[in-house]
XYZ file of C-alpha atoms in Angstrom:
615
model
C 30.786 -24.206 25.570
C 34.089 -24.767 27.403
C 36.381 -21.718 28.252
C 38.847 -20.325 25.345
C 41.793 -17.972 25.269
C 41.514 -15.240 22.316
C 44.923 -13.843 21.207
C 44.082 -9.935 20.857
C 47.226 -8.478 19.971
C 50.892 -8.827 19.995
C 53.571 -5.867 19.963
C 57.098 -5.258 20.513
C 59.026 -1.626 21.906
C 62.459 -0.391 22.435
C 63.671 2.666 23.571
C 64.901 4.501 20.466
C 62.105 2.514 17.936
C 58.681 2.653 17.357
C 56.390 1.010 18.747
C 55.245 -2.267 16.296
C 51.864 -3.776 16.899
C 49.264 -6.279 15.260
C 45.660 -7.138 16.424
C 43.468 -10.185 16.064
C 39.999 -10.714 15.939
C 37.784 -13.369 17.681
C 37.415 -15.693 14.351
C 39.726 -15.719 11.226
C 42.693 -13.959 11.084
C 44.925 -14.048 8.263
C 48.482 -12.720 7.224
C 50.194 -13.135 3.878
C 52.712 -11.762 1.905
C 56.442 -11.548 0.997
C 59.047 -14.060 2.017
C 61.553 -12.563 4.822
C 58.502 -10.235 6.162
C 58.541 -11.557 9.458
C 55.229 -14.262 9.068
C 57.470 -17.180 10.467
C 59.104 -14.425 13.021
C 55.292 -14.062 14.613
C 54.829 -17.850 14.715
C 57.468 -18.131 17.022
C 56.710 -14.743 18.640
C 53.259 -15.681 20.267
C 54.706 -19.014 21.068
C 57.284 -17.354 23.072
C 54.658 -15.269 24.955
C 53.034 -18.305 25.884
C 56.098 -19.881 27.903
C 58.529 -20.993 24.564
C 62.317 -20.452 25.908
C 63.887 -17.580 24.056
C 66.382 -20.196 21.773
C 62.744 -19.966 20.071
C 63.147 -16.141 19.265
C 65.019 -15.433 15.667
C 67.810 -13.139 15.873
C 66.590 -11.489 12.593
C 68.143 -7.766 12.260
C 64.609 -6.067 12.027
C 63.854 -6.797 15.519
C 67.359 -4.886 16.701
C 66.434 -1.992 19.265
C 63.744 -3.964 20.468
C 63.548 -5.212 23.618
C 60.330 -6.513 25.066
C 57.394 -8.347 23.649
C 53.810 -7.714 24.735
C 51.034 -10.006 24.271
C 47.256 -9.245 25.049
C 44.763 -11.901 25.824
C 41.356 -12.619 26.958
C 41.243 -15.698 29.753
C 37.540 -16.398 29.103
C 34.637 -14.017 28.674
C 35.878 -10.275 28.985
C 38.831 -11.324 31.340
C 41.159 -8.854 29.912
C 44.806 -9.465 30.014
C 48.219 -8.043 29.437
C 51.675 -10.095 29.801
C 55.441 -8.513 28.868
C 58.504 -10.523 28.530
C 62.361 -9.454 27.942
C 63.202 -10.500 24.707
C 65.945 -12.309 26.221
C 64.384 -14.410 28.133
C 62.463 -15.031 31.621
C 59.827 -14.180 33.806
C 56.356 -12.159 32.872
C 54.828 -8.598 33.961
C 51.261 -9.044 33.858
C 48.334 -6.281 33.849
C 44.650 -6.474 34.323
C 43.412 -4.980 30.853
C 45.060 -4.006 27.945
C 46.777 -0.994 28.273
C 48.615 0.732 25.263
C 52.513 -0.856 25.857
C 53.742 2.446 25.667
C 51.691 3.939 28.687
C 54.060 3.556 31.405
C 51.973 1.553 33.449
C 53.107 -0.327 36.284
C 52.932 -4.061 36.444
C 50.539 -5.523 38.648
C 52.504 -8.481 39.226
C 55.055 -10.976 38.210
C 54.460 -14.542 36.745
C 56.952 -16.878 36.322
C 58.593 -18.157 32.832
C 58.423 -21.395 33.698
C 56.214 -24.079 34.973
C 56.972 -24.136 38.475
C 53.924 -23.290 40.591
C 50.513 -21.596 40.381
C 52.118 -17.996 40.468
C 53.036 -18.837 36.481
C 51.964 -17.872 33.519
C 51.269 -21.355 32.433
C 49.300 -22.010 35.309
C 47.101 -18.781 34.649
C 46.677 -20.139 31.043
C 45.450 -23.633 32.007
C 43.184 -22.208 34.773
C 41.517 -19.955 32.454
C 40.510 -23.197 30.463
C 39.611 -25.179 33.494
C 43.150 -26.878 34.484
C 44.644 -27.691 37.237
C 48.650 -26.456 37.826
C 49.433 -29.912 39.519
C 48.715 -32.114 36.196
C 51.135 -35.296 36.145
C 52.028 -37.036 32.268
C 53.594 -40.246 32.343
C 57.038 -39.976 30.369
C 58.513 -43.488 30.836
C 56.987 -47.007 30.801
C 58.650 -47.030 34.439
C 56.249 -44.006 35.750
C 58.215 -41.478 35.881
C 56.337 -38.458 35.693
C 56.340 -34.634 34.244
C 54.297 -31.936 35.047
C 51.848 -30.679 32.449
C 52.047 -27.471 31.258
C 50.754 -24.687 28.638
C 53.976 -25.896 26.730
C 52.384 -29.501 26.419
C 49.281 -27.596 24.470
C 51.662 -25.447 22.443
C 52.049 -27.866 19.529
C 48.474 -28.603 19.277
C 48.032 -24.872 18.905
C 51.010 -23.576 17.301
C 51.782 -25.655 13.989
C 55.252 -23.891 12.207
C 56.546 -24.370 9.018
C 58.538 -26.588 9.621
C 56.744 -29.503 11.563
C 53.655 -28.274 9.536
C 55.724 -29.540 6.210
C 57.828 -32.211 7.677
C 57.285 -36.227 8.161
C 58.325 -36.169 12.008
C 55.862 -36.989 14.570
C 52.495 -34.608 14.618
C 52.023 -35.139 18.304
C 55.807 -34.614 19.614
C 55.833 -32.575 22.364
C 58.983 -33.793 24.244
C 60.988 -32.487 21.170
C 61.923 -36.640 20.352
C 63.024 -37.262 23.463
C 59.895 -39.521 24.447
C 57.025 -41.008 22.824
C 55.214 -42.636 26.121
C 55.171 -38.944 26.800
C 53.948 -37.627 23.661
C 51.130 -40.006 23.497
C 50.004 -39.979 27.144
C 49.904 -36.066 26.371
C 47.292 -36.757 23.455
C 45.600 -39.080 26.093
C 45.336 -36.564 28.569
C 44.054 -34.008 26.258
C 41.341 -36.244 24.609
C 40.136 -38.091 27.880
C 40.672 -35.289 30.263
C 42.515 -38.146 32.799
C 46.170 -37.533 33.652
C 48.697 -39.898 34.898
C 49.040 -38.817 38.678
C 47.070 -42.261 40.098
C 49.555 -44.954 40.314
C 48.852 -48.315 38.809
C 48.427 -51.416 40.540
C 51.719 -52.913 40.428
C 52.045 -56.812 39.086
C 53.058 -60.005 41.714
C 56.531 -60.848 41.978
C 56.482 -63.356 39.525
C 55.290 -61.286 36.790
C 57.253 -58.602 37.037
C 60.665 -61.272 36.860
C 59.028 -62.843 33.638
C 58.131 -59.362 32.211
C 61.374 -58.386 33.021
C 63.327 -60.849 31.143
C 61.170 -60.302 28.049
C 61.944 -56.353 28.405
C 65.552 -57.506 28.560
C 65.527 -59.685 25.227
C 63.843 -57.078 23.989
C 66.178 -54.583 24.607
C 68.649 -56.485 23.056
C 67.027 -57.061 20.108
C 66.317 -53.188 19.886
C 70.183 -52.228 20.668
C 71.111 -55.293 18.036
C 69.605 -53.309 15.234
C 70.460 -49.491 16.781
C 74.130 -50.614 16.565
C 73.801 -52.215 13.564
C 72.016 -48.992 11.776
C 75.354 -47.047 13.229
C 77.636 -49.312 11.780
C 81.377 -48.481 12.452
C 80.674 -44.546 12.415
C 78.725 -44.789 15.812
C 81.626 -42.634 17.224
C 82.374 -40.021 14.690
C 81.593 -36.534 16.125
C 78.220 -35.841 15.051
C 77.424 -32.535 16.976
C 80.306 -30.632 15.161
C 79.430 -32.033 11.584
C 75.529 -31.072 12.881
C 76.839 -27.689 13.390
C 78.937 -27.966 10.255
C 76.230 -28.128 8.020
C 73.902 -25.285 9.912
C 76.539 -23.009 9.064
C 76.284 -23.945 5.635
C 72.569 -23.468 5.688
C 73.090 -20.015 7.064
C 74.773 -18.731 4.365
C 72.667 -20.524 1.901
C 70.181 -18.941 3.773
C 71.775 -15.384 3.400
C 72.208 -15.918 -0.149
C 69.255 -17.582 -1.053
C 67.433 -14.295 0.795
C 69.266 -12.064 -1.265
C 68.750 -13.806 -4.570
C 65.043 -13.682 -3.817
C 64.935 -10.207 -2.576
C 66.770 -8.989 -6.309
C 63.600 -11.311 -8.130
C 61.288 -10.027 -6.392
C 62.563 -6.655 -6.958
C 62.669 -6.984 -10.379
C 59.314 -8.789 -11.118
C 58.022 -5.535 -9.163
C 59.504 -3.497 -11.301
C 57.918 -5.515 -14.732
C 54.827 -5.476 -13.169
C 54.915 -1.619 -13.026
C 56.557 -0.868 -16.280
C 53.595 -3.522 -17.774
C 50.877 -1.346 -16.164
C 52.936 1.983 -17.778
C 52.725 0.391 -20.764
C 48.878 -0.315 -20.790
C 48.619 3.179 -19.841
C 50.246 4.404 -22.304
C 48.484 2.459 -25.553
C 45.494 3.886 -24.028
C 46.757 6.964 -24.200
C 47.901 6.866 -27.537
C 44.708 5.081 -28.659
C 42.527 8.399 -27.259
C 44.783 10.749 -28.933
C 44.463 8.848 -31.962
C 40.948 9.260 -31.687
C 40.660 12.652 -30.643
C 43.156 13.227 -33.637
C 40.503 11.749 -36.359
C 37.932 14.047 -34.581
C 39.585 17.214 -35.355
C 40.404 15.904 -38.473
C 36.790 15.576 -39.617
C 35.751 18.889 -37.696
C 38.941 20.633 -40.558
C 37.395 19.308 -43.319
C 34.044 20.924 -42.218
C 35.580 23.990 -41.201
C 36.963 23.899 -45.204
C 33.960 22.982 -46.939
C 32.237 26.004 -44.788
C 35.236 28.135 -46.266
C 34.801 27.153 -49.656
C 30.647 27.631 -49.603
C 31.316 31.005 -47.942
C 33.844 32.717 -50.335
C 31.562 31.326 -53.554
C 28.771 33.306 -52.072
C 31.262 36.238 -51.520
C 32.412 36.530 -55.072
C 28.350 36.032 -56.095
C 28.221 39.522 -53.689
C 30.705 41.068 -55.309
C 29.991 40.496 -58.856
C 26.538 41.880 -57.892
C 28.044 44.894 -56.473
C 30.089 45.399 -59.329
C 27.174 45.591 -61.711
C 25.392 47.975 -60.149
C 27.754 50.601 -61.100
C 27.583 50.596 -64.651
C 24.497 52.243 -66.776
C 21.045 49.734 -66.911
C 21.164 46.695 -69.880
C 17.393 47.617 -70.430
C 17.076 51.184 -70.953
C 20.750 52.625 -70.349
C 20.117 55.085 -67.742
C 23.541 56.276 -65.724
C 23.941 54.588 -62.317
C 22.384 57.759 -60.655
C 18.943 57.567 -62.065
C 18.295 53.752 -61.578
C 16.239 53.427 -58.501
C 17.405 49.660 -56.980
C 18.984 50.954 -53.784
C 17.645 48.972 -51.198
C 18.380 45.892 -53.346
C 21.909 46.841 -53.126
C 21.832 47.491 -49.761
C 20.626 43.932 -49.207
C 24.157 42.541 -51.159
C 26.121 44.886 -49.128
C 24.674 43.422 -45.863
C 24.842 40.050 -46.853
C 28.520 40.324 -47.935
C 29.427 41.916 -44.495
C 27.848 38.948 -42.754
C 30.201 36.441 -45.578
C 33.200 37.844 -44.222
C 32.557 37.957 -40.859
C 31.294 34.309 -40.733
C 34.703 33.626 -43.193
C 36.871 35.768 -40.605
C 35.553 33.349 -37.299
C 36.039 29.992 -39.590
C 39.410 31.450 -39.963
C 39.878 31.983 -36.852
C 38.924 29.245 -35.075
C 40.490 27.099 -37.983
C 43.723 28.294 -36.699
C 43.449 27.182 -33.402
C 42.435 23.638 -34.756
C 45.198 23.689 -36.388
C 47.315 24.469 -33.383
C 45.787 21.963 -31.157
C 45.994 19.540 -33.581
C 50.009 20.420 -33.810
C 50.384 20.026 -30.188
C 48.383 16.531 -30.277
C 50.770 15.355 -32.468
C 53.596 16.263 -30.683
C 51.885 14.836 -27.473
C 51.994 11.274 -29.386
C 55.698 11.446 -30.361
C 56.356 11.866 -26.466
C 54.231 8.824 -26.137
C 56.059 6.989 -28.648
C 59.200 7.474 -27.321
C 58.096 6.874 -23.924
C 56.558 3.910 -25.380
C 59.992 2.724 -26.741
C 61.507 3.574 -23.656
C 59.418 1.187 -21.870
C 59.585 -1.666 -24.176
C 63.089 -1.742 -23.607
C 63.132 -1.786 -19.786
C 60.660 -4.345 -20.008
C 63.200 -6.795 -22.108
C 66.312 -5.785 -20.124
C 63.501 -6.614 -16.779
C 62.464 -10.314 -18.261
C 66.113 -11.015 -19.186
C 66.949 -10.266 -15.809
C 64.431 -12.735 -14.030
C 65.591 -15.352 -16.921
C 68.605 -15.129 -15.579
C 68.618 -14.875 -11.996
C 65.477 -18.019 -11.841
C 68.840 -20.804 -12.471
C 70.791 -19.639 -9.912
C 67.722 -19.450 -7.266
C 66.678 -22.761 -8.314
C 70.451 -23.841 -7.700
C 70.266 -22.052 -4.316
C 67.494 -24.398 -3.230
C 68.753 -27.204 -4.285
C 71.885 -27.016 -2.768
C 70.532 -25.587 0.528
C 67.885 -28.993 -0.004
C 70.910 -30.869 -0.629
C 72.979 -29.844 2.698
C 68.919 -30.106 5.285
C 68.758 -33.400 4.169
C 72.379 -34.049 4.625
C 71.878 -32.091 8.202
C 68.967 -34.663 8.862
C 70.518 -37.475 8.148
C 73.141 -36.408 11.336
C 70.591 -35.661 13.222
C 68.888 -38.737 12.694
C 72.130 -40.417 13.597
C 72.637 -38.267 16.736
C 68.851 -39.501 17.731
C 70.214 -42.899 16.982
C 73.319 -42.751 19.007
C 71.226 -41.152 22.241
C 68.521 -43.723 21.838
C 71.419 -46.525 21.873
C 72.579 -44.643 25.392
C 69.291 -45.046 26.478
C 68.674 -48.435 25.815
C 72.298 -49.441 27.544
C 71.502 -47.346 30.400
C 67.750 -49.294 30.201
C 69.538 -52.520 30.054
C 71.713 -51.721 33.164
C 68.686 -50.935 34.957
C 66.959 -54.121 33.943
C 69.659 -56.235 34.624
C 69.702 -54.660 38.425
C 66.385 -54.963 38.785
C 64.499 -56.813 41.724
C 61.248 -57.787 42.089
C 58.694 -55.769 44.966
C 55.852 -55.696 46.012
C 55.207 -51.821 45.657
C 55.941 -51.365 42.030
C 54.308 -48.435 39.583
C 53.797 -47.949 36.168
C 51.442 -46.263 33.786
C 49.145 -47.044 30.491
C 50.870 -45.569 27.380
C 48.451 -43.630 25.349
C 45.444 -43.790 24.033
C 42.834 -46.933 24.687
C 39.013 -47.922 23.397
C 37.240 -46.173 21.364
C 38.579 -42.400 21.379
C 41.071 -42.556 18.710
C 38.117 -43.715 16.348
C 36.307 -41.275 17.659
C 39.197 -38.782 17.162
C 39.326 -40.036 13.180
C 35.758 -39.208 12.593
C 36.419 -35.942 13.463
C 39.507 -35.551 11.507
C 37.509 -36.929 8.442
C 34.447 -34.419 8.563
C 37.548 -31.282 8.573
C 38.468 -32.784 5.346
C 35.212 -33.755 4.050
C 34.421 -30.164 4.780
C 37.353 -29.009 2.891
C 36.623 -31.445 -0.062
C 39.895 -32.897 0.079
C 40.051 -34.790 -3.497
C 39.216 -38.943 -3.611
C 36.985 -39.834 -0.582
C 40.037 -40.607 1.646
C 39.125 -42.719 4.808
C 40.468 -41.195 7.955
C 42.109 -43.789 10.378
C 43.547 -43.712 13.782
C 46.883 -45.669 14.302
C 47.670 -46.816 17.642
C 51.104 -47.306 17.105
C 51.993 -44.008 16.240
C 49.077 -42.301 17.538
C 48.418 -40.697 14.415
C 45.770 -40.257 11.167
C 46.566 -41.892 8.287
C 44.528 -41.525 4.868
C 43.299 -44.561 3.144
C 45.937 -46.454 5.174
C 48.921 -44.421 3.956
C 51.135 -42.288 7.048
C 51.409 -38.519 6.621
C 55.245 -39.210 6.064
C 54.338 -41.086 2.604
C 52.383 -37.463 0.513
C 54.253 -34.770 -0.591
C 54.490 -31.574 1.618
C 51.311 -30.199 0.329
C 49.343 -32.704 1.785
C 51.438 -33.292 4.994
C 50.800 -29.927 5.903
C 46.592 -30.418 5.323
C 46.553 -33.495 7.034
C 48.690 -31.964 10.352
C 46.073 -28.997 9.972
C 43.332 -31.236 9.729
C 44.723 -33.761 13.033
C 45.332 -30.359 15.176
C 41.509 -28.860 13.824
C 39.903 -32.391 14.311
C 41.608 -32.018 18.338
C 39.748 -29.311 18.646
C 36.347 -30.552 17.512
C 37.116 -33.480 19.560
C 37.619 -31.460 22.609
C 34.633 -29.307 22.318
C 32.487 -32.274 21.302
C 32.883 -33.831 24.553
C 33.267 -30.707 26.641
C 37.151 -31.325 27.235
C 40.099 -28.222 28.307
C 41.174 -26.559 24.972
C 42.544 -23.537 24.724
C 40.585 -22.456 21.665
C 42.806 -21.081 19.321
C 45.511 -22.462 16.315
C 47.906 -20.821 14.690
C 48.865 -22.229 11.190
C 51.409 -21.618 9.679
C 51.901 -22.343 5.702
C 48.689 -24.781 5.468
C 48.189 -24.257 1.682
C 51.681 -25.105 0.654
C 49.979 -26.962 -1.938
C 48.891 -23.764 -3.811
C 52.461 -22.598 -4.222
C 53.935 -21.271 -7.382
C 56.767 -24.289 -8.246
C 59.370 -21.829 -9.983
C 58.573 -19.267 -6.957
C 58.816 -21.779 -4.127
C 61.682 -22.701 -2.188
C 59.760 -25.775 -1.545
C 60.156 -27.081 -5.376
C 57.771 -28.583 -7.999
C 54.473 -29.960 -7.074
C 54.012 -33.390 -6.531
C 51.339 -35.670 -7.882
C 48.903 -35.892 -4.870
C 49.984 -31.683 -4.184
C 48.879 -31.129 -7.829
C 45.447 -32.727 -7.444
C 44.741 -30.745 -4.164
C 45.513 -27.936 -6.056
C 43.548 -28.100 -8.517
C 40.308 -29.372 -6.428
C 39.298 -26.250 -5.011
C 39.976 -27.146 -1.521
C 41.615 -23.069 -1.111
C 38.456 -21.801 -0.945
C 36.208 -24.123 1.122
C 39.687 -24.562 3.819
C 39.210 -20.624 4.098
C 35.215 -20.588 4.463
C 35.478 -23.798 7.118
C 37.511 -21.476 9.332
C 35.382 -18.612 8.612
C 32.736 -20.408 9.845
C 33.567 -21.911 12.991
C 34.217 -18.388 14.715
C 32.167 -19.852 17.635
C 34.457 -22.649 18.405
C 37.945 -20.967 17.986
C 40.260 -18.341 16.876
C 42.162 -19.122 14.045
C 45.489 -17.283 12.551
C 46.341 -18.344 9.270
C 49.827 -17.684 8.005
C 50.133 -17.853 4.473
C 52.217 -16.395 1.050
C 48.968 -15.680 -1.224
C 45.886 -13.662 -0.329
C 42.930 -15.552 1.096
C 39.919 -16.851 -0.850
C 36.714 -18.318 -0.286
C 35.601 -16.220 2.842
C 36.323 -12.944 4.517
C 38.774 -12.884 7.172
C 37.602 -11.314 10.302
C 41.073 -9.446 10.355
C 43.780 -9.833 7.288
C 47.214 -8.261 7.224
C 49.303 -8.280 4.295
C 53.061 -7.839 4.277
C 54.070 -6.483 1.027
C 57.850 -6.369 1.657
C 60.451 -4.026 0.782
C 58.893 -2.569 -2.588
C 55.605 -2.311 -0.606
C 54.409 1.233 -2.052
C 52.776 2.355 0.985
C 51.167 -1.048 2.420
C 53.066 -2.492 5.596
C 55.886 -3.895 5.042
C 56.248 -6.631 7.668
C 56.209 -7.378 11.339
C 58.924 -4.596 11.957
């Protein structure tokens, strides 16, 4: 088992806020919720604490006040760690431990921000996984070399949204600015061999003959660059870029708002629903209870009725006894039944008394049986009350679903639009590469002392790296048997020959999960550097509700993940490879299929009681 890095906890303080903190457990970690709670925000938060510049930060108004970030780690078995950073930027404090943030405890020293010599917090990251500070990656096809650093891991370990969803390269990590780079970085992680050794250089003649086919083929390359351009090549591309981001920002702000009213509202329906459940229960027991009494009054009547027969049977008894006898006429006074008379008299006490208490107690029936009655007319109206809220609450939604569906297509409309400039500024850089290239080419002369490296990948470890990639979705179930290659062009996975860039973005986002997981394996199979963790972010996009989504209906290939069961057996795989990472899952729906070792749930402004979000 190689040495791993275990995110523990990340918080942020201020001096007139409170102090905001979230902790992380060894194996699965998971946070859902809301949309605007801050999930994205934490992304880019722990990727900042790991050496990310601070353009990375959001300015979102829920982290004004704050200013400084603290992140706790363990570097390897019980090596205890504490690093603080200015939210605007620069070098580390760092701490043996993990003492509360708001302790007032002096630094123990400072790291530096960036990459510049062993006294950095990069270069305590890779040494805590067995790395060297002095790394060299190959970033031209001429040799010239960068140093590698914690930021060259950071996209293997923290996938965002957006290049988690997107069709751009999986393994950039030069932020398109160079592929020999990108791919001798996957080298380098998967064989463990950087690019410091120069290569033996060619003989003179070779290098003139490979330099006139570089040159032809630069021309052929800048032939089609400028003809992509077309006669636009100079229009100002960087102020239409920023154009359009404006646009998106107030899409943005808009689309936010819209969202925050729905969700408001379908809040709101979902309570008065649950009122409304509560009350037809409520009336339903009354109604009950109601029926009840009503049986125990007619009991209480037939008792009445039985009672005052026997009553008037005691007084028509009494009433004879005072006259002279039927038999032999003697006067009241000299008939000799007294103690049968007695007997009537005692009996008719006990009628009255018995019809006095059914009287009695009647009355309060009667009484409680008023008041349930006027219990259910408050019910009803309540009832009515609630119906009506309820319409006025679906008409509402009804209403405001158009418009947020109009939102997202327009702010769609205007990213792909954005894009397409971008794509065109790439265009117009790479053609100022290639000329510059060309320039170089055409000075060039042949020596004896020339360098150069091996771009990317070679033999058998890309297969290798596919098998992995293949058992993650195997385990996962990932619908139709797909066949997991490795493509040395791109250095990437495709499934049953098809590129990531060719599914919809459910599917892009499984397969980068799956490529970044199947690293991992890789890494651990063989005993390489890794720092043992991966942060996810949106992996399940394909579980989304369409009409809820900002990302839009489900495609074809989404649709049958989504109805596969892969959820479930995704959440379980994680679940159960505590051993060989950490894993942070960042999602919009609750978890299934295992128990996180640690789940946080960001309920968003109509949270009743539950947290919120980050801030």
């Amino acid at each position: 088992m190689t040495s791993r890095i275990i995110i523990r906890g990340l918080a942020f303080t201020g001096p007139n806020v409170p102090l905001v903190d979230i902790a992380f457990a060894d194996g699965l970690n998971v946070v859902w919720g809301a949309s605007n709670t801050g999930k994205s925000f934490l992304v880019k938060s722990l990727d900042y604490m790991t050496g990310a510049g601070v353009e990375g930060i959001p300015g979102i108004t829920e982290r004004d006040g704050y200013e400084k970030a603290w992140l706790d780690v363990e570097l390897g078995a019980g090596n205890d760690v504490q690093v603080a950073r200015s939210l605007r930027g620069g070098d580390f404090e760092y701490r043996a431990g993990r003492p509360s943030p708001d302790a007032g405890i002096p630094a123990d020293r400072t790291l530096q921000g960036e990459h510049r010599s062993a006294e950095s917090w990069s270069a305590y990251l890779l040494a805590a996984i067995g790395l060297k500070p002095d790394l060299k990656i190959a970033r031209t096809l001429s040799g010239e070399k960068v140093t590698f650093s914690f930021r060259s891991f950071a996209p293997y370990v923290f996938i965002e949204e957006t290049p988690m969803l997107g069709d751009l390269s999986m393994i950039d990590v030069s932020d398109g600015r160079s592929v020999t780079q990108d791919k001798n970085t996957l080298k380098f992680i998967l064989t463990g061999v950087d690019d410091a050794a120069q290569i033996k250089a060619p003989g003179v003649k070779e290098q003139r003959t490979g330099n006139r086919g570089k040159i032809e083929l630069l021309d052929d390359m800048l032939r089609i660059a400028r003809a992509e351009l077309g006669d636009d090549a100079t229009e100002d591309l960087d102020e239409a870029i920023e154009a359009h981001t404006e646009q998106i920002r107030s899409i943005q702000a808009e689309a936010s708002e819209a969202q925050a009213q729905l969700d408001k509202a379908r809040m709101t329906l979902s309570t008065a629903q649950g009122d409304l459940a509560s009350i037809d229960a409520s009336l339903e027991e009354l109604a009950l209870t109601i029926e009840r009494f009503g049986l125990l009054d007619r009991v209480f009547r037939s008792d009445r009725e039985r009672l005052t027969s026997l009553l008037e049977g005691s007084d028509a008894l009494l009433a004879g006894g005072d006259s002279h006898c039927p038999l032999c006429g003697a006067a009241e006074e000299h008939q000799h039944h007294g103690q049968g008379r007695e007997d009537v008299q005692g009996s008719r006490r006990a009628i009255a008394a018995e019809l006095a208490k059914i009287d009695r107690e009647q009355g309060e029936l009667q009484a409680t049986l008023a008041e349930l009655s006027q219990q259910v007319s408050t019910a009803d109206d309540v009832r009515d009350g609630l119906l009506a809220s309820i319409g006025e609450l679906k008409k509402e939604i009804e209403v405001g679903l158009p418009a947020e569906a109009e939102t997202r297509q327009r702010f769609e409309f205007i990213s792909d639009a954005r894009e397409t400039l971008r794509t065109r500024a790439r265009l117009v850089e790479r053609v100022r590469e290639l000329e510059e290239h060309r320039r170089v080419l055409d000075r060039f002369k042949a020596t004896r002392n020339q360098t150069g490296a091996v771009v990317g990948l070679s033999g058998g470890a890309g297969l290798a790296l596919a098998t992995h990639v293949q058992g993650v979705l195997d385990a996962w179930g990932f619908p139709g048997n797909p066949k997991v290659t490795f493509d040395p062009a791109s250095h990437e996975i495709q499934i049953d020959g098809k590129s990531r860039s060719a599914n919809g973005k459910g599917v892009r986002a499984l397969m980068h999960s799956a490529f970044k997981i199947g690293i991992l394996k890789f890494c651990r199979a063989e005993g390489l550097p890794h720092p043992g963790f991966i942060v996810l972010d949106s992996p399940l996009v394909s579980y989304r509700e369409p009409h809820r989504s900002r990302h839009g209906a489900l495609g074809a290939d989404e649709a049958v993940v989504k109805a596969s069961g892969l959820k479930d057996r995704f959440y379980a795989y994680l679940a159960s490879h505590k051993g060989d990472a950490q894993f942070i899952v960042i999602e919009n729906d609750a978890p299934s299929g295992a128990t996180p070792d640690t789940i946080a749930v960001f309920a968003g402004p109509d949270s009743d009681g539950q947290r919120e979000g980050l801030f």
